[in-house]
PDB file of C-alpha atoms in Angstrom:
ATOM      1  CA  UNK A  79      17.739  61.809-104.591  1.00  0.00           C
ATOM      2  CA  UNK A  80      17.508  64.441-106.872  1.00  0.00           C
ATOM      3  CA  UNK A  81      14.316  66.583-107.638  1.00  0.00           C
ATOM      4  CA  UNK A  82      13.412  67.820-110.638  1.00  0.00           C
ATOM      5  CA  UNK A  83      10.137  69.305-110.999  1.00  0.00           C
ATOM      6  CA  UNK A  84       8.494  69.830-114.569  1.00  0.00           C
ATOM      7  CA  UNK A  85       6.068  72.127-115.043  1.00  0.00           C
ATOM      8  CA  UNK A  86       5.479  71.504-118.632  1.00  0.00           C
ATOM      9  CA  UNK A  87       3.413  69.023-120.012  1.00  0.00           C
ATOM     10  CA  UNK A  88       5.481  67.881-123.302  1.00  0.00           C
ATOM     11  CA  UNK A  89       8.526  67.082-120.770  1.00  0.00           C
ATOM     12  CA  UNK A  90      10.943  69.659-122.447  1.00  0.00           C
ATOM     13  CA  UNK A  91      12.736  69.353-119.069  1.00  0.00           C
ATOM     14  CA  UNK A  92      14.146  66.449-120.017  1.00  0.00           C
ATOM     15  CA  UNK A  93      14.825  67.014-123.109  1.00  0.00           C
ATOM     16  CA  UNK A  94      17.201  70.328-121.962  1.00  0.00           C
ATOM     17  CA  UNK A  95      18.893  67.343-120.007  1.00  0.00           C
ATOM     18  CA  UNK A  96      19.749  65.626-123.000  1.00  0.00           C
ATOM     19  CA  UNK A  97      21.029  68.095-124.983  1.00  0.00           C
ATOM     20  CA  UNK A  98      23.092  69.299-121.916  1.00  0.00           C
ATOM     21  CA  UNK A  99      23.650  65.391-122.042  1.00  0.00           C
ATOM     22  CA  UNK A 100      25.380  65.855-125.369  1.00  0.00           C
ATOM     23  CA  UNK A 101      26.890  69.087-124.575  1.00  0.00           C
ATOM     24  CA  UNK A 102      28.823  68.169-121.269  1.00  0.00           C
ATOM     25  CA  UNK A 103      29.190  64.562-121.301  1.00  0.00           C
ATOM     26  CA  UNK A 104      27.268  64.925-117.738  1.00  0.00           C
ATOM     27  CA  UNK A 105      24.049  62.481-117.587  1.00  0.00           C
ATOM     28  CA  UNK A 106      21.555  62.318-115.517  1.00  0.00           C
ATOM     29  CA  UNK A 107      21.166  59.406-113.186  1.00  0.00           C
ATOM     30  CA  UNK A 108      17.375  58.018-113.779  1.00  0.00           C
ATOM     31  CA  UNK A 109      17.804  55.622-110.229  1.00  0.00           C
ATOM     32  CA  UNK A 110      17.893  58.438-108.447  1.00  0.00           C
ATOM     33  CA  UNK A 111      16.024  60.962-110.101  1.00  0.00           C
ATOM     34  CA  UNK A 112      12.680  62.173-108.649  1.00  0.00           C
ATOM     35  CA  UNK A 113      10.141  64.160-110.797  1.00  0.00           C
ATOM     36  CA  UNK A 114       6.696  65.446-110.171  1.00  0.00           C
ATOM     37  CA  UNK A 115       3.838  67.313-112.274  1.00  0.00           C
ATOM     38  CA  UNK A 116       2.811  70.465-110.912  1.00  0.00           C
ATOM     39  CA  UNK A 117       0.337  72.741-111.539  1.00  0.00           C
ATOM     40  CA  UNK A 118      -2.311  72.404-113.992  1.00  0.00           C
ATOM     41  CA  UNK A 119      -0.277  69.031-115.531  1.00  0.00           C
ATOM     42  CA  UNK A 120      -0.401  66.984-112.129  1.00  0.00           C
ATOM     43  CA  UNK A 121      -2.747  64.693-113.141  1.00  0.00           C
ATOM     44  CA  UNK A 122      -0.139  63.248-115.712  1.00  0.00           C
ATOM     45  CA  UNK A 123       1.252  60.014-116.129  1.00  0.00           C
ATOM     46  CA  UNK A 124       3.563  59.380-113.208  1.00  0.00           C
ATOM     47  CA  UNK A 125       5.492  56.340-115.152  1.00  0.00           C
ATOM     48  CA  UNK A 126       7.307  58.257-117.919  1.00  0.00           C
ATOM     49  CA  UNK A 127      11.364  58.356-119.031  1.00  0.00           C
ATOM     50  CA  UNK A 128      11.901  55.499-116.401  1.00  0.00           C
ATOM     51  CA  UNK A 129      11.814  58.478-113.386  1.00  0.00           C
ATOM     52  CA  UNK A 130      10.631  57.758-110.053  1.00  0.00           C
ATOM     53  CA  UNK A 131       7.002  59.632-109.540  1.00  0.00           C
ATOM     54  CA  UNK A 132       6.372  60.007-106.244  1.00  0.00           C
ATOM     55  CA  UNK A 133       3.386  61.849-104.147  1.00  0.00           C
ATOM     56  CA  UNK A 134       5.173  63.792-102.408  1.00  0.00           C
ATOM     57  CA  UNK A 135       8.779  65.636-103.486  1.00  0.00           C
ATOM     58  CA  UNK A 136      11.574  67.327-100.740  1.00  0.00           C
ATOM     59  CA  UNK A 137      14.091  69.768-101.881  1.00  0.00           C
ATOM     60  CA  UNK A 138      15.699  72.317 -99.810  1.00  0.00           C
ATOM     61  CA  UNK A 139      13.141  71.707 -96.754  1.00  0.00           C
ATOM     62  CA  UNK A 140      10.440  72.703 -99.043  1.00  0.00           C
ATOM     63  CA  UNK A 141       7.930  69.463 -99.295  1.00  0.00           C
ATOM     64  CA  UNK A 142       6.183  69.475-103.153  1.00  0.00           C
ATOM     65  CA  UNK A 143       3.021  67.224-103.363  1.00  0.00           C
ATOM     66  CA  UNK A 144       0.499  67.041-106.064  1.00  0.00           C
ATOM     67  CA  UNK A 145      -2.456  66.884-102.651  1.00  0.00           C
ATOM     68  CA  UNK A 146      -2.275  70.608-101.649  1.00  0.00           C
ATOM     69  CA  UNK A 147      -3.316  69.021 -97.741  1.00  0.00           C
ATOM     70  CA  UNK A 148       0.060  67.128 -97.222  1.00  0.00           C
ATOM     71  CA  UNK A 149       2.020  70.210 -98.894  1.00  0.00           C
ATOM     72  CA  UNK A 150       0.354  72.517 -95.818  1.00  0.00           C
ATOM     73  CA  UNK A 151       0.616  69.716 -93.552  1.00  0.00           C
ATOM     74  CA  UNK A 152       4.396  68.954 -94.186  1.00  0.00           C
ATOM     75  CA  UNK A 153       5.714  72.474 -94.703  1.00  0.00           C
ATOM     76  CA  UNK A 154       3.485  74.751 -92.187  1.00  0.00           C
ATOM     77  CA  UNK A 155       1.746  72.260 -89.749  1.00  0.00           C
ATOM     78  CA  UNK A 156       5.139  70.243 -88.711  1.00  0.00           C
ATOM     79  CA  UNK A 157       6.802  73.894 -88.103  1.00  0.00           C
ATOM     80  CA  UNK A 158       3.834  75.400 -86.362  1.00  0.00           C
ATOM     81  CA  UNK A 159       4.335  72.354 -83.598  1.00  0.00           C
ATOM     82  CA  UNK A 160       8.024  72.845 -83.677  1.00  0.00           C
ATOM     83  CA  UNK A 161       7.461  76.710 -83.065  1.00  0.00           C
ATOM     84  CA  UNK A 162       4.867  76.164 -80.550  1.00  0.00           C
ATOM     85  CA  UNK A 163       7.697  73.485 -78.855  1.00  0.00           C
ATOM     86  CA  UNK A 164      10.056  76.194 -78.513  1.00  0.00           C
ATOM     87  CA  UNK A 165       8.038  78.661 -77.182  1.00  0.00           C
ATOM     88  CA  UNK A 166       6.671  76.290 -74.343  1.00  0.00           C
ATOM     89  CA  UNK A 167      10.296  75.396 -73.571  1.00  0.00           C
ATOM     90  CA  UNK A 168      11.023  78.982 -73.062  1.00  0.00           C
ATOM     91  CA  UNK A 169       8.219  79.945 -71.463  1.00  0.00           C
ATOM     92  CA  UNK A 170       8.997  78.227 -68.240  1.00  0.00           C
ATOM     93  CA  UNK A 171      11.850  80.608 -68.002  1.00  0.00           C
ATOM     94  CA  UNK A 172      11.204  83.738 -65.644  1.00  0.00           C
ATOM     95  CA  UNK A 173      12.426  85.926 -68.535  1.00  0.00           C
ATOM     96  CA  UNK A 174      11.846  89.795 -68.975  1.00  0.00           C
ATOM     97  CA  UNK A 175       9.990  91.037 -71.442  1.00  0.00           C
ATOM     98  CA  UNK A 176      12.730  91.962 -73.837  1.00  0.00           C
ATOM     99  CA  UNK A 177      13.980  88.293 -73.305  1.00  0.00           C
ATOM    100  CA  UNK A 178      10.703  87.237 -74.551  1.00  0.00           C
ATOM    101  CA  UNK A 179      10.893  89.535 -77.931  1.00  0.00           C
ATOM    102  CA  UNK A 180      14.612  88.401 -78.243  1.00  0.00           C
ATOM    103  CA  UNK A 181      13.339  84.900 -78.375  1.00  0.00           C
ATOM    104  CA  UNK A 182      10.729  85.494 -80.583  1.00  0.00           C
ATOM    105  CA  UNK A 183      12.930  86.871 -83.135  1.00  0.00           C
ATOM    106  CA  UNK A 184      15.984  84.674 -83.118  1.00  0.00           C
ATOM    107  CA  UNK A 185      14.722  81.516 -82.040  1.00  0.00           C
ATOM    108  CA  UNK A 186      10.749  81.293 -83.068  1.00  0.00           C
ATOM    109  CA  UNK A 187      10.609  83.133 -86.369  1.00  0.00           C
ATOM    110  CA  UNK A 188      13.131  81.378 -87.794  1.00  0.00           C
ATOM    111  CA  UNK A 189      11.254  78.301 -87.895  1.00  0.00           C
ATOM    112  CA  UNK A 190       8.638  79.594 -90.134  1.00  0.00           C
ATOM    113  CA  UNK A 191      10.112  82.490 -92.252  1.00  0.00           C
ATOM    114  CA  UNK A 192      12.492  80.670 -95.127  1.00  0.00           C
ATOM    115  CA  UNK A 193       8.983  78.652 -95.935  1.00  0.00           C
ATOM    116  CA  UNK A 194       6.452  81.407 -95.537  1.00  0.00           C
ATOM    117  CA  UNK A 195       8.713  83.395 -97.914  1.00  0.00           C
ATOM    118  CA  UNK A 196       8.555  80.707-100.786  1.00  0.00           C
ATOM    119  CA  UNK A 197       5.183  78.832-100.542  1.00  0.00           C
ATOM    120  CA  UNK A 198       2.203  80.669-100.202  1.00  0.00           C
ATOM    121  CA  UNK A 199       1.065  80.923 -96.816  1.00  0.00           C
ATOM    122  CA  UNK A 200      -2.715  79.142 -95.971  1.00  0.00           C
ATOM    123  CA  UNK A 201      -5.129  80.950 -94.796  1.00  0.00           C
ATOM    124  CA  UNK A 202      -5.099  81.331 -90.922  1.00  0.00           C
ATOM    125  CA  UNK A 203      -1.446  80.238 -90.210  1.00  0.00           C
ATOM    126  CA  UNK A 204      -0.675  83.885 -89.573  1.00  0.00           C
ATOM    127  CA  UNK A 205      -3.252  84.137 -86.876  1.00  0.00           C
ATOM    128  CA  UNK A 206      -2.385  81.315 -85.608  1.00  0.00           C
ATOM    129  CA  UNK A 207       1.448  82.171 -85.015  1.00  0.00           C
ATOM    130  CA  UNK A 208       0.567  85.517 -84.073  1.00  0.00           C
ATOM    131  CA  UNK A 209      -1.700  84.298 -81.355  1.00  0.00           C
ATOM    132  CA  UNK A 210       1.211  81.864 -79.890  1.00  0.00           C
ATOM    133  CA  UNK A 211       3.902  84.271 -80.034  1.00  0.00           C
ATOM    134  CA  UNK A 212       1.303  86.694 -78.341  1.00  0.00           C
ATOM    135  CA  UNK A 213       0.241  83.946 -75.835  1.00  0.00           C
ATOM    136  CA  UNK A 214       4.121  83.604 -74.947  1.00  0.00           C
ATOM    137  CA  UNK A 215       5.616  87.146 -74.626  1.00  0.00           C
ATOM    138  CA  UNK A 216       2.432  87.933 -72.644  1.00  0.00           C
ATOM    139  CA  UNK A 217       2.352  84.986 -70.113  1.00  0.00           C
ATOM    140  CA  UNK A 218      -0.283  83.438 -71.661  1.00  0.00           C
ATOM    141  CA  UNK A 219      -2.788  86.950 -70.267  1.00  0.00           C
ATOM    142  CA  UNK A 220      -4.324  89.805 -72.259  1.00  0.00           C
ATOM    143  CA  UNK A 221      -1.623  91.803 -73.971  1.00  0.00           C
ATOM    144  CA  UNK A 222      -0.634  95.063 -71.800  1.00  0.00           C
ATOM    145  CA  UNK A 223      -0.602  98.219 -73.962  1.00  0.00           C
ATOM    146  CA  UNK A 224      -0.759 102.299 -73.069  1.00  0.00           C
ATOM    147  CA  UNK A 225      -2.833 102.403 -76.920  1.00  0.00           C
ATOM    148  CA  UNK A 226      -6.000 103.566 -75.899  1.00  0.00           C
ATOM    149  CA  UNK A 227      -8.670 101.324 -78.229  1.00  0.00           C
TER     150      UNK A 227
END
């Protein structure tokens, strides 16, 4: 389906699609159309221009939902357990410590960065992340550093 999001609450989204409508003979396709309020409009009608309303919206990877708990849970929780799987899946490897980092950086991080550089990130996420990539390039021991404290 298709996602359109308006943020407006006098749907002037749609009405650019009908004009465009007019314009380019290209219409849009109402069956599979998905829209959702955001912002300070989300408590809107959700049965307007005969457009599917639904909780929650995907585009790109990116999960939209009018409840700010399955937005975090969708787009940070499901790739904090899919980071932490890769990580444990490594970590039974006897790799050096330069192994570790290169995992880290092309395998790990790139779970989490496209969505950490859209959404906003909740509070505590980057500790937690920090603390498993930590956990992992350190054997799961205190971190070993010649920085006196």
């Amino acid at each position: 389906p298709v996602c359109v999001l308006i943020v407006s609450g006098n749907g002037r989204g749609l009405l650019f699609m009908s004009a465009f409508k007019s314009c380019s003979g290209l219409e849009l396709n109402r069956s599979k159309t998905e829209a959702m309020w955001l912002g300070k409009n989300n408590q809107q009608p959700t049965n307007l221009f005969g457009i599917n309303w639904p909780l929650k919206c995907v585009c790109l990877g990116v999960c939209f939902s009018r409840d700010l708990e399955i937005s975090v849970k969708d787009n940070f929780e499901k790739r904090l357990l899919a980071l932490e799987k890769c990580l444990n899946i490594w970590s039974s490897r006897d790799l050096t410590l330069y192994g570790k980092i290169n995992i880290v950086k092309n395998l790990a991080l790139s779970k989490i960065v496209f969505i950490a550089s859209v959404l906003s990130v909740p509070s505590g996420f980057v500790d937690q992340v920090s603390k498993l990539l930590s956990s992992f390039i350190w054997n799961h021991k205190p971190p070993k550093s010649n920085i006196p404290e």
